[in-house]
């Protein structure tokens, strides 16, 4: 049991938890700034980004894909701002125009290109492939101390870990200005905090987290984790510090419980195969939010 | 005749023609209903609604298979999608009304969770009846390939019903979208109209699932109204224009996609709609980017002309290049910087206007000034002759003293 767990389930669970937490952390601020749907928009435009990166480089490699996706996220944010300002259109509609158009362009280019030889399709973009990120070289818990085996870890794990650390470090470094500008932008500006730069920086950090997570777990988890854990946490407390901790707890719980339910749940029901882990993680995060909506101590506006 | 003109003139086969007409009707209905959602600032509610159709499709498939029927029966799948979309909509409403979470958070939560659950159901189907699932994925991005004649007929007929629904309800929906408070006082039940509006959005979404796909159907509800908004300030015209844009997008997109296999219907419809949007934001006469640039340029020329004339009147040198260029082009100064006859006349006029404005601002209450703080407008037409006489008397008095 132990060796099989380490080989098949340990890395997907770790990657799932890291991806969930990396998205939930910036999600807290996006939620409080009424920009929750930025995460939705970003995860839609990631598709054209990686498709174009694939067209340019001709291969499915990590870094070109991440760069392409990040570039697409920046294009989307600029386009939303341009439509909002130049056309004087409300933010929701500007966002709707932008992400559907870019997503449609991605779908069209993808259909027009021959990607049958590589693993790049819309389904993969939506669901990810968390289950396939197994650790072949592991033979048991002892492999955690075996350098040769560690070298065989799926590359998604160290990448996701690095991105998570970056997100946490940035959060700690910019905690005070971020907190002040989130709650009172006018006051933040008067005491000399560059609120515009900070706002754009937040969106970029969110995009980086989304892109890194997207590659491993697909866009469903990304959208769900940007919104559900912070939203549930918001109903638990009035203090931002506690809200962050709650959201991390919820995100990690959803990742672990979702993975386990997807992998073993069907067996408990007497069925042979497993279901999508990404979808189940999103579902569990929704259940957590539903419970918080019903019993969360701070669920109502005062 | 090329494949494209053939498709555009509905000559690419019976099914393709039905689908094209159906897509045009659907686009028209989506554009007009979408206008009301857009004006009510609820554009993205339809996104939550569209994504929450997925579990319904999958569960309907499982139920139909369990009952021994054909899982791919389109009416059955659409009924399932409508039920789960309605549940998603209720969830958005409950979260927004009963918790302190904002609407955008509720939308994002519902769309991601329902979609995630739908994917779980899809993978469950994959293991349940291997090979028979084919077709459910086409609901994600829309596909008209291999569509049955009865399906095409169902889509075209329901799209026509949506158009009829919008037509019947257009008056109350316009009033509610424009001014909900006024609607309430004039005896229209805002709740009932909102319900009808949302039901129409639901109907459009469900009908469009097979054509456009659930990820992109929301585009048909958002982009045409946003594009139409650039052309008019009247809600009824915006609605008609949005319907026209939507219909044209549906027609062209569906026809083009029928010409070759690797042209996904949904994506083409959305990109055509975006084409209308791009033309609108750039070239529409008042709100368009080009029109705004022209307007800003005109204002700047007016300011430079006025400042230049005032400087000339006071015999002050002009250093600003733009000012000199404006005066030169209009023949008010000679290239060596000396006033022409026309320039002299206009400079005198400008300085008198300026002096009168200064007196007027001191003399009258700010609220009594016809145009607040825009001394670029010639004063003669704004004040009555009596008022001008008073102003001039003060001017003369000031000079005498």
XYZ file of C-alpha atoms in Angstrom:
703
model
C 0.000 0.000 0.000
C 2.698 2.461 1.055
C 4.847 2.044 -2.012
C 1.894 2.146 -4.347
C 0.641 5.309 -2.677
C 3.993 7.053 -3.012
C 4.291 6.015 -6.646
C 0.768 6.751 -7.844
C -0.887 9.251 -5.522
C 1.684 11.243 -3.564
C 2.848 13.512 -6.378
C -0.623 14.222 -7.832
C -1.889 15.111 -4.361
C 1.092 17.387 -3.688
C 0.743 19.067 -7.081
C -2.983 19.457 -6.534
C -2.489 21.031 -3.109
C 0.233 23.386 -4.330
C -1.832 24.439 -7.368
C -4.916 24.989 -5.224
C -3.058 27.076 -2.643
C -1.138 29.103 -5.243
C -4.431 30.083 -6.888
C -6.397 30.602 -3.678
C -3.872 33.088 -2.195
C -4.167 35.811 -4.877
C -7.839 34.823 -5.165
C -8.450 36.315 -1.708
C -7.453 39.761 -2.909
C -9.209 39.452 -6.264
C -12.395 38.534 -4.399
C -12.184 41.512 -2.042
C -11.424 43.835 -4.960
C -14.470 42.626 -6.864
C -12.246 41.181 -9.567
C -13.136 37.554 -8.915
C -13.885 36.879 -12.561
C -10.398 37.962 -13.682
C -9.389 34.399 -12.811
C -12.126 33.106 -15.082
C -10.977 35.348 -17.923
C -7.300 34.435 -17.469
C -7.950 30.716 -17.514
C -9.915 31.006 -20.757
C -7.223 32.955 -22.595
C -4.495 30.558 -21.548
C -5.637 28.275 -24.395
C -4.795 30.633 -27.296
C -1.525 31.450 -25.514
C -0.283 27.873 -25.429
C -1.590 27.140 -28.925
C 0.348 30.054 -30.371
C 3.430 29.094 -28.370
C 3.101 25.625 -29.866
C 2.771 27.043 -33.390
C 5.914 29.151 -32.969
C 8.139 26.547 -31.334
C 6.585 23.477 -32.919
C 6.721 21.473 -29.698
C 4.906 21.076 -26.437
C 7.550 22.316 -24.040
C 6.994 23.816 -20.646
C 8.625 27.212 -20.795
C 7.362 28.335 -24.214
C 3.879 27.314 -23.113
C 4.130 29.232 -19.859
C 5.464 32.288 -21.681
C 2.736 32.053 -24.305
C 0.036 31.720 -21.675
C 1.414 34.601 -19.628
C 1.586 36.711 -22.781
C -2.019 35.888 -23.592
C -3.050 36.842 -20.055
C -1.367 40.224 -20.435
C -3.019 40.722 -23.858
C -6.389 39.900 -22.286
C -5.928 42.345 -19.406
C -4.852 45.113 -21.806
C -7.794 44.353 -24.093
C -10.285 44.452 -21.203
C -8.883 47.797 -20.034
C -8.919 49.192 -23.593
C -12.545 48.187 -24.176
C -13.528 49.579 -20.775
C -11.808 52.932 -21.312
C -12.125 53.517 -25.061
C -15.636 52.167 -25.381
C -16.894 53.150 -21.906
C -18.269 49.635 -21.443
C -18.917 48.120 -18.005
C -16.185 45.735 -16.770
C -18.262 42.535 -16.854
C -19.242 42.985 -20.473
C -15.718 44.037 -21.486
C -14.431 40.863 -19.880
C -17.071 38.758 -21.632
C -16.163 40.169 -25.044
C -12.449 39.619 -24.470
C -12.225 36.120 -23.113
C -14.798 34.566 -25.431
C -13.097 36.084 -28.467
C -9.622 34.965 -27.451
C -10.879 31.510 -26.531
C -12.680 31.210 -29.880
C -9.502 32.249 -31.675
C -7.594 29.578 -29.752
C -10.138 26.905 -30.672
C -10.063 27.889 -34.343
C -6.245 27.896 -34.556
C -6.106 24.579 -32.706
C -8.554 22.970 -35.129
C -6.664 24.361 -38.093
C -3.290 23.026 -36.943
C -2.283 19.413 -36.960
C -1.801 18.650 -33.295
C -2.736 15.002 -33.576
C 0.868 13.969 -32.952
C 1.123 15.838 -29.657
C -0.969 15.905 -26.531
C -2.623 19.266 -27.006
C -6.367 19.541 -27.215
C -9.229 21.462 -25.700
C -10.208 18.678 -23.332
C -6.698 18.578 -21.918
C -6.811 22.337 -21.461
C -10.051 22.066 -19.515
C -9.476 18.964 -17.406
C -5.700 18.773 -17.078
C -4.134 15.412 -16.413
C -3.489 15.318 -12.703
C -3.865 11.514 -12.541
C -1.039 10.925 -14.989
C 1.567 12.846 -12.984
C 2.868 9.724 -11.258
C 6.306 9.107 -9.826
C 7.636 6.114 -11.765
C 10.946 5.846 -9.921
C 9.492 5.644 -6.453
C 9.505 2.321 -4.639
C 8.271 3.500 -1.243
C 8.577 6.247 1.322
C 12.334 5.683 1.328
C 12.502 7.120 -2.192
C 12.000 10.557 -0.670
C 15.634 10.342 0.473
C 16.931 8.724 -2.694
C 18.476 11.302 -5.019
C 18.232 9.109 -8.088
C 14.534 8.544 -7.517
C 13.938 12.218 -6.702
C 15.418 13.133 -10.076
C 12.580 11.200 -11.669
C 9.847 13.315 -10.067
C 7.373 14.707 -12.580
C 8.658 18.166 -13.545
C 5.291 19.677 -12.694
C 5.986 19.197 -8.978
C 9.138 21.322 -8.607
C 7.685 23.918 -11.000
C 4.466 24.197 -9.037
C 6.471 24.329 -5.792
C 8.626 27.185 -7.117
C 5.574 29.147 -8.240
C 3.858 28.587 -4.886
C 6.926 29.825 -3.026
C 7.089 32.905 -5.281
C 3.425 33.656 -4.608
C 3.880 33.310 -0.841
C 7.059 35.422 -0.783
C 5.421 38.211 -2.818
C 2.397 38.075 -0.538
C 4.547 38.459 2.576
C 6.703 41.217 1.032
C 3.764 43.305 -0.177
C 1.363 42.381 2.596
C 0.850 45.828 4.078
C 0.427 47.891 0.880
C -1.683 45.128 -0.635
C -3.970 45.008 2.376
C -4.356 48.778 2.626
C -4.982 49.291 -1.086
C -7.491 46.448 -1.183
C -9.659 47.948 1.518
C -9.160 51.661 0.876
C -7.565 52.540 -2.425
C -7.926 56.287 -1.918
C -6.158 56.219 1.452
C -3.463 53.945 0.044
C -2.803 56.441 -2.759
C -2.531 59.373 -0.337
C 0.121 57.627 1.788
C 2.162 57.023 -1.351
C 1.384 53.413 -2.293
C 1.490 52.961 -6.075
C -2.012 51.467 -6.278
C -2.141 51.017 -10.069
C 1.167 49.174 -10.211
C 0.106 47.041 -7.259
C -3.206 46.197 -8.950
C -1.514 45.161 -12.181
C 1.092 43.216 -10.208
C -1.650 41.286 -8.442
C -3.222 40.311 -11.752
C 0.156 39.222 -13.116
C 0.845 37.072 -10.042
C -2.599 35.545 -10.465
C -1.825 34.873 -14.119
C 1.473 33.197 -13.293
C -0.194 30.992 -10.680
C -2.991 30.194 -13.133
C -0.613 29.301 -15.947
C 1.581 27.054 -13.805
C -1.456 25.335 -12.299
C -3.197 25.125 -15.645
C -0.476 23.010 -17.177
C -0.744 20.435 -14.417
C -4.386 20.444 -13.422
C -6.399 22.163 -16.162
C -8.455 25.315 -16.108
C -11.428 24.023 -14.082
C -9.363 23.814 -10.912
C -7.817 27.186 -11.620
C -11.172 28.991 -11.795
C -12.624 27.059 -8.875
C -9.597 27.693 -6.645
C -9.436 31.395 -7.449
C -12.957 31.820 -6.186
C -14.370 29.039 -3.990
C -11.852 28.784 -1.109
C -11.520 32.581 -0.685
C -15.298 32.996 -0.946
C -15.886 30.310 1.701
C -13.143 31.841 3.875
C -14.760 35.264 3.545
C -17.863 33.845 5.210
C -15.818 32.553 8.156
C -14.141 35.695 9.435
C -13.833 39.462 9.202
C -10.059 39.512 9.515
C -7.965 39.279 6.354
C -5.191 37.279 8.052
C -7.635 34.623 9.205
C -9.417 34.638 5.858
C -6.123 33.791 4.137
C -5.492 30.872 6.500
C -9.033 29.587 6.089
C -8.724 29.787 2.299
C -5.446 27.829 2.363
C -7.068 25.208 4.568
C -10.111 24.957 2.293
C -8.009 24.797 -0.869
C -5.775 22.049 0.507
C -8.765 20.100 1.842
C -10.523 20.322 -1.523
C -7.395 19.135 -3.340
C -6.789 16.132 -1.081
C -10.427 15.131 -0.652
C -11.177 15.673 -4.330
C -8.261 13.539 -5.441
C -9.097 10.737 -3.045
C -12.794 10.775 -3.936
C -12.037 10.756 -7.659
C -9.513 7.945 -7.348
C -11.198 5.686 -4.819
C -14.811 6.891 -4.676
C -16.018 4.850 -7.666
C -14.430 1.727 -6.136
C -16.397 2.261 -2.948
C -19.507 2.376 -5.124
C -18.446 -0.910 -6.682
C -17.180 0.518 -9.967
C -13.831 -0.235 -11.479
C -12.531 3.058 -12.838
C -11.851 6.499 -11.460
C -13.361 9.854 -12.473
C -11.700 13.194 -13.264
C -9.680 14.410 -10.294
C -9.736 18.021 -11.495
C -13.513 17.982 -11.730
C -13.864 16.336 -8.327
C -11.557 18.869 -6.653
C -13.699 21.685 -8.069
C -16.826 19.872 -6.878
C -15.476 19.451 -3.337
C -14.494 23.132 -3.192
C -18.065 23.933 -4.187
C -19.420 21.729 -1.408
C -17.172 23.514 1.091
C -18.504 26.848 -0.159
C -22.081 25.571 0.082
C -21.540 24.562 3.718
C -19.951 27.943 4.460
C -22.945 29.674 2.842
C -25.291 27.802 5.181
C -23.402 27.911 8.480
C -20.455 30.324 8.093
C -20.420 32.666 11.126
C -19.966 35.771 8.985
C -22.135 34.759 6.040
C -24.450 37.768 6.111
C -23.603 41.359 5.383
C -23.921 43.488 8.469
C -19.906 28.488 -57.475
C -17.377 28.296 -54.652
C -18.128 26.350 -51.474
C -18.400 29.598 -49.521
C -20.948 31.331 -51.736
C -22.814 28.048 -51.910
C -22.994 27.887 -48.117
C -23.893 31.569 -47.820
C -26.794 31.117 -50.236
C -27.997 28.049 -48.311
C -27.004 25.698 -51.119
C -24.713 23.398 -49.139
C -27.225 20.738 -48.327
C -30.491 20.495 -46.459
C -29.051 20.094 -42.963
C -26.482 22.840 -43.440
C -29.172 25.241 -44.655
C -31.379 24.458 -41.662
C -28.440 24.914 -39.278
C -27.495 28.222 -40.892
C -31.022 29.581 -40.642
C -31.273 28.239 -37.096
C -27.997 29.919 -36.131
C -29.194 33.219 -37.598
C -32.470 33.023 -35.648
C -30.581 32.033 -32.512
C -28.141 34.922 -32.966
C -31.028 37.339 -33.375
C -32.776 36.102 -30.238
C -29.493 36.051 -28.269
C -28.569 39.565 -29.381
C -31.875 41.056 -28.321
C -32.203 39.195 -24.985
C -28.537 39.860 -24.330
C -29.197 43.601 -24.703
C -31.559 43.509 -21.739
C -29.059 41.532 -19.646
C -26.299 43.956 -20.660
C -28.377 47.035 -19.806
C -29.268 45.426 -16.464
C -25.520 44.856 -15.857
C -25.975 41.117 -15.621
C -24.022 40.146 -18.730
C -21.953 37.476 -17.006
C -24.872 35.744 -15.284
C -25.388 33.994 -18.594
C -21.833 32.651 -18.347
C -22.673 30.870 -15.094
C -25.868 29.615 -16.668
C -24.109 28.231 -19.744
C -21.419 26.400 -17.778
C -23.938 24.851 -15.416
C -25.648 23.031 -18.289
C -22.860 20.428 -18.398
C -23.874 18.195 -15.445
C -27.445 18.219 -16.767
C -26.314 16.981 -20.175
C -24.240 14.203 -18.629
C -26.889 13.113 -16.120
C -29.595 13.172 -18.792
C -27.390 10.886 -20.875
C -26.965 8.459 -17.969
C -30.671 8.486 -17.167
C -31.657 7.846 -20.771
C -29.180 4.972 -21.049
C -30.370 3.547 -17.727
C -33.945 3.654 -19.012
C -32.818 1.712 -22.049
C -33.062 4.569 -24.543
C -30.537 6.247 -26.803
C -28.323 8.432 -24.648
C -27.720 10.866 -27.461
C -31.344 11.865 -27.919
C -31.059 15.659 -28.375
C -34.395 16.743 -26.831
C -33.603 14.670 -23.746
C -30.105 16.117 -23.400
C -31.404 19.664 -23.828
C -34.109 19.091 -21.200
C -31.436 17.881 -18.767
C -29.225 20.884 -19.528
C -32.129 23.274 -18.929
C -32.820 21.757 -15.496
C -29.232 21.971 -14.282
C -28.815 25.480 -15.715
C -31.902 26.548 -13.782
C -30.404 25.073 -10.597
C -27.178 26.977 -11.262
C -29.138 30.171 -11.739
C -30.997 29.668 -8.462
C -27.647 29.041 -6.746
C -26.240 32.349 -8.060
C -29.383 34.117 -6.880
C -29.326 32.503 -3.415
C -25.643 33.253 -2.852
C -26.043 36.876 -3.949
C -29.153 37.504 -1.875
C -28.412 35.572 1.301
C -24.675 35.950 1.811
C -22.363 38.900 1.639
C -20.558 37.551 -1.408
C -20.811 39.778 -4.476
C -22.482 38.700 -7.694
C -19.218 38.140 -9.554
C -17.984 35.739 -6.867
C -21.289 33.854 -7.003
C -21.061 33.613 -10.795
C -17.483 32.359 -10.728
C -18.170 29.840 -7.985
C -21.261 28.405 -9.669
C -19.724 28.175 -13.122
C -16.538 26.468 -11.985
C -18.191 24.058 -9.555
C -21.002 23.024 -11.899
C -18.570 22.668 -14.757
C -16.210 20.616 -12.592
C -19.051 18.364 -11.513
C -20.090 18.032 -15.162
C -16.585 16.864 -16.048
C -16.778 14.291 -13.231
C -20.032 13.022 -14.762
C -18.491 12.946 -18.253
C -15.570 10.832 -17.063
C -18.002 8.561 -15.243
C -19.867 8.070 -18.542
C -16.610 7.300 -20.296
C -16.094 4.314 -18.002
C -19.768 3.368 -17.932
C -20.464 2.699 -21.585
C -17.207 2.893 -23.427
C -17.515 4.287 -26.926
C -21.090 5.433 -26.631
C -20.175 8.751 -25.160
C -19.155 10.164 -28.528
C -21.039 13.367 -29.065
C -21.252 14.787 -25.543
C -17.954 16.611 -25.957
C -19.376 18.486 -28.920
C -21.511 20.366 -26.422
C -18.360 22.035 -25.087
C -17.412 23.820 -28.288
C -20.342 23.234 -30.601
C -20.371 21.127 -33.693
C -22.774 20.673 -36.521
C -20.903 17.788 -38.062
C -22.974 14.624 -38.232
C -26.088 16.356 -36.983
C -29.359 14.525 -37.605
C -32.058 16.151 -39.698
C -34.430 16.055 -36.727
C -31.803 17.806 -34.559
C -31.319 20.569 -37.110
C -35.083 20.986 -37.340
C -35.407 21.099 -33.538
C -32.715 23.793 -33.286
C -34.192 25.928 -36.067
C -37.722 25.636 -34.659
C -36.701 26.438 -31.058
C -34.611 29.358 -32.226
C -37.695 30.695 -34.013
C -39.657 30.308 -30.765
C -36.990 32.304 -28.897
C -37.305 35.111 -31.441
C -41.082 35.088 -31.007
C -40.689 35.201 -27.210
C -38.392 38.217 -27.392
C -40.769 39.952 -29.793
C -43.783 39.463 -27.515
C -41.959 40.599 -24.363
C -39.932 43.441 -25.891
C -41.929 46.325 -24.345
C -41.897 45.299 -20.670
C -38.296 44.077 -20.940
C -37.164 47.406 -22.400
C -38.827 49.346 -19.585
C -37.394 47.118 -16.854
C -33.909 47.085 -18.342
C -33.919 50.835 -18.689
C -35.534 51.901 -15.427
C -36.656 49.215 -13.000
C -38.044 51.782 -10.545
C -40.245 53.377 -13.185
C -41.428 49.940 -14.312
C -42.526 49.101 -10.760
C -44.553 52.321 -10.398
C -46.234 51.830 -13.752
C -47.568 48.456 -12.689
C -45.059 46.087 -14.286
C -43.853 43.294 -12.033
C -40.079 43.547 -12.220
C -39.722 40.065 -10.738
C -41.957 38.540 -13.403
C -40.151 40.341 -16.225
C -36.768 39.390 -14.807
C -37.951 35.805 -14.632
C -39.136 35.915 -18.237
C -35.884 37.517 -19.332
C -33.796 34.885 -17.584
C -35.986 32.124 -19.016
C -35.363 33.462 -22.500
C -31.626 33.547 -21.836
C -31.891 29.977 -20.599
C -33.785 28.954 -23.735
C -31.263 30.640 -26.028
C -28.382 28.987 -24.173
C -29.890 25.517 -24.325
C -30.786 25.814 -28.006
C -27.327 27.151 -28.793
C -25.443 24.396 -26.930
C -25.149 22.103 -29.929
C -24.290 24.934 -32.327
C -21.993 27.189 -30.355
C -21.042 25.093 -27.345
C -21.410 25.955 -23.684
C -18.046 27.695 -23.305
C -18.785 30.194 -26.067
C -22.587 30.625 -26.121
C -22.213 33.495 -23.669
C -20.386 35.430 -26.391
C -23.558 35.522 -28.479
C -25.382 37.095 -25.527
C -22.689 39.696 -24.798
C -20.781 40.744 -27.918
C -23.672 41.846 -30.223
C -25.263 44.095 -27.563
C -21.909 45.643 -26.661
C -21.235 46.274 -30.363
C -24.717 47.734 -30.887
C -24.331 50.048 -27.883
C -21.807 52.103 -29.841
C -24.304 53.122 -32.487
C -27.220 54.505 -30.516
C -28.318 55.951 -27.171
C -31.856 54.581 -27.555
C -32.404 51.196 -25.969
C -34.824 50.014 -28.639
C -32.410 50.759 -31.452
C -29.587 49.101 -29.531
C -31.779 46.021 -29.175
C -32.703 45.875 -32.865
C -29.129 46.416 -33.945
C -27.873 43.778 -31.507
C -30.405 41.351 -32.951
C -29.158 42.177 -36.454
C -25.491 41.748 -35.459
C -26.297 38.482 -33.692
C -28.284 37.139 -36.626
C -25.570 38.084 -39.113
C -22.883 36.483 -36.910
C -24.879 33.272 -36.590
C -25.613 33.141 -40.310
C -22.087 33.875 -41.532
C -20.385 31.772 -38.859
C -22.542 28.714 -39.450
C -22.304 29.024 -43.239
C -18.517 29.380 -43.254
C -18.092 26.461 -40.870
C -20.132 24.270 -43.225
C -17.540 24.711 -45.975
C -14.712 22.687 -44.403
C -14.295 20.086 -41.658
C -11.760 21.868 -39.419
C -13.870 25.011 -38.939
C -15.637 24.827 -35.551
C -19.066 26.481 -35.745
C -19.027 28.127 -32.333
C -15.621 29.715 -32.724
C -16.496 31.116 -36.162
C -19.780 32.599 -34.935
C -17.987 34.260 -32.024
C -15.203 35.613 -34.203
C -17.718 37.031 -36.690
C -19.503 38.747 -33.818
C -16.175 40.146 -32.664
C -15.673 41.521 -36.182
C -18.861 43.566 -35.771
C -17.653 44.683 -32.358
C -14.231 45.744 -33.670
C -15.783 47.808 -36.479
C -18.198 49.382 -33.982
C -15.646 50.391 -31.352
C -13.363 51.868 -34.009
C -15.692 53.533 -36.495
C -19.083 54.271 -34.910
C -19.956 57.957 -35.329
C -20.127 59.255 -31.720
C -18.677 56.740 -29.282
C -16.154 55.216 -31.676
C -12.428 55.609 -31.082
C -11.895 57.402 -34.400
C -14.760 59.839 -33.764
C -13.364 60.609 -30.312
C -9.916 61.302 -31.721
C -11.418 63.699 -34.285
C -13.465 65.408 -31.566
C -10.451 65.850 -29.276
C -8.434 67.255 -32.158
C -11.186 69.803 -32.941
C -11.334 70.983 -29.349
C -7.589 71.371 -29.246
C -7.623 73.438 -32.477
C -10.319 75.695 -30.999
C -8.282 76.299 -27.838
C -5.113 77.045 -29.792
C -6.925 79.414 -32.171
C -8.440 81.327 -29.275
C -5.200 81.561 -27.299
C -3.352 82.655 -30.423
C -5.913 85.377 -31.230
C -5.806 86.695 -27.660
C -2.023 86.844 -27.791
C -2.170 88.684 -31.126
C -4.688 91.159 -29.736
C -2.290 91.974 -26.874
C 0.697 92.099 -29.248
C 2.333 89.241 -27.379
C 4.705 86.940 -29.267
C 3.500 83.383 -29.954
C 5.949 80.586 -29.347
C 3.706 77.529 -29.425
C 4.177 75.695 -32.724
C 0.686 74.214 -32.808
C -0.859 77.637 -32.221
C 1.177 79.195 -35.027
C 0.290 76.353 -37.352
C -3.431 76.737 -36.661
C -3.377 80.502 -37.206
C -1.278 80.176 -40.338
C -3.480 77.501 -41.850
C -6.606 79.555 -41.321
C -5.008 82.643 -42.860
C -5.107 84.672 -39.624
C -1.382 85.468 -39.632
C 1.237 85.784 -42.356
C 4.261 83.465 -42.299
C 6.303 86.271 -40.676
C 3.887 86.350 -37.714
C 2.046 89.573 -38.619
C -1.758 89.554 -38.458
C -3.761 89.528 -41.662
C -6.909 91.625 -41.981
C -9.103 88.660 -41.120
C -6.831 87.935 -38.184
C -7.153 91.470 -36.875
C -10.927 91.333 -36.999
C -11.079 87.979 -35.272
C -8.505 88.960 -32.650
C -10.550 92.032 -31.730
C -13.655 89.882 -31.541
C -11.918 87.287 -29.381
C -10.543 89.793 -26.904
C -13.938 91.524 -26.605
C -15.534 88.135 -25.999
C -12.957 87.332 -23.356
C -13.490 90.655 -21.578
C -17.261 90.214 -21.660
C -16.955 86.714 -20.217
C -14.844 87.985 -17.363
C -17.419 90.636 -16.495
C -20.258 88.154 -16.919
C -18.608 85.699 -14.526
C -18.182 88.451 -11.907
C -21.603 89.986 -12.484
C -23.945 87.015 -12.550
C -24.360 84.135 -10.128
C -22.513 81.067 -11.447
C -25.848 79.247 -11.727
C -27.224 81.995 -13.942
C -24.438 81.630 -16.497
C -25.852 79.828 -19.512
C -22.762 77.729 -20.099
C -20.613 77.143 -17.084
C -16.971 78.007 -17.575
C -16.567 77.571 -21.304
C -15.412 80.991 -22.525
C -14.620 79.503 -25.943
C -18.277 79.816 -26.883
C -19.089 83.228 -28.435
C -20.947 85.166 -25.787
C -23.380 87.018 -28.122
C -25.664 84.078 -28.755
C -25.862 83.004 -25.119
C -26.964 86.148 -23.303
C -29.891 88.370 -24.125
C -29.169 91.726 -25.757
C -30.076 93.483 -22.486
C -27.558 91.434 -20.561
C -24.880 92.159 -23.163
C -25.653 95.869 -22.835
C -25.200 95.644 -19.038
C -21.927 93.812 -19.505
C -20.689 96.381 -22.007
C -21.663 99.219 -19.698
C -19.560 97.662 -16.947
C -16.700 97.214 -19.379
C -16.865 100.866 -20.403
C -17.032 101.924 -16.755
C -13.983 99.818 -15.901
C -12.037 101.402 -18.745
C -13.073 104.924 -17.787
C -11.903 104.393 -14.233
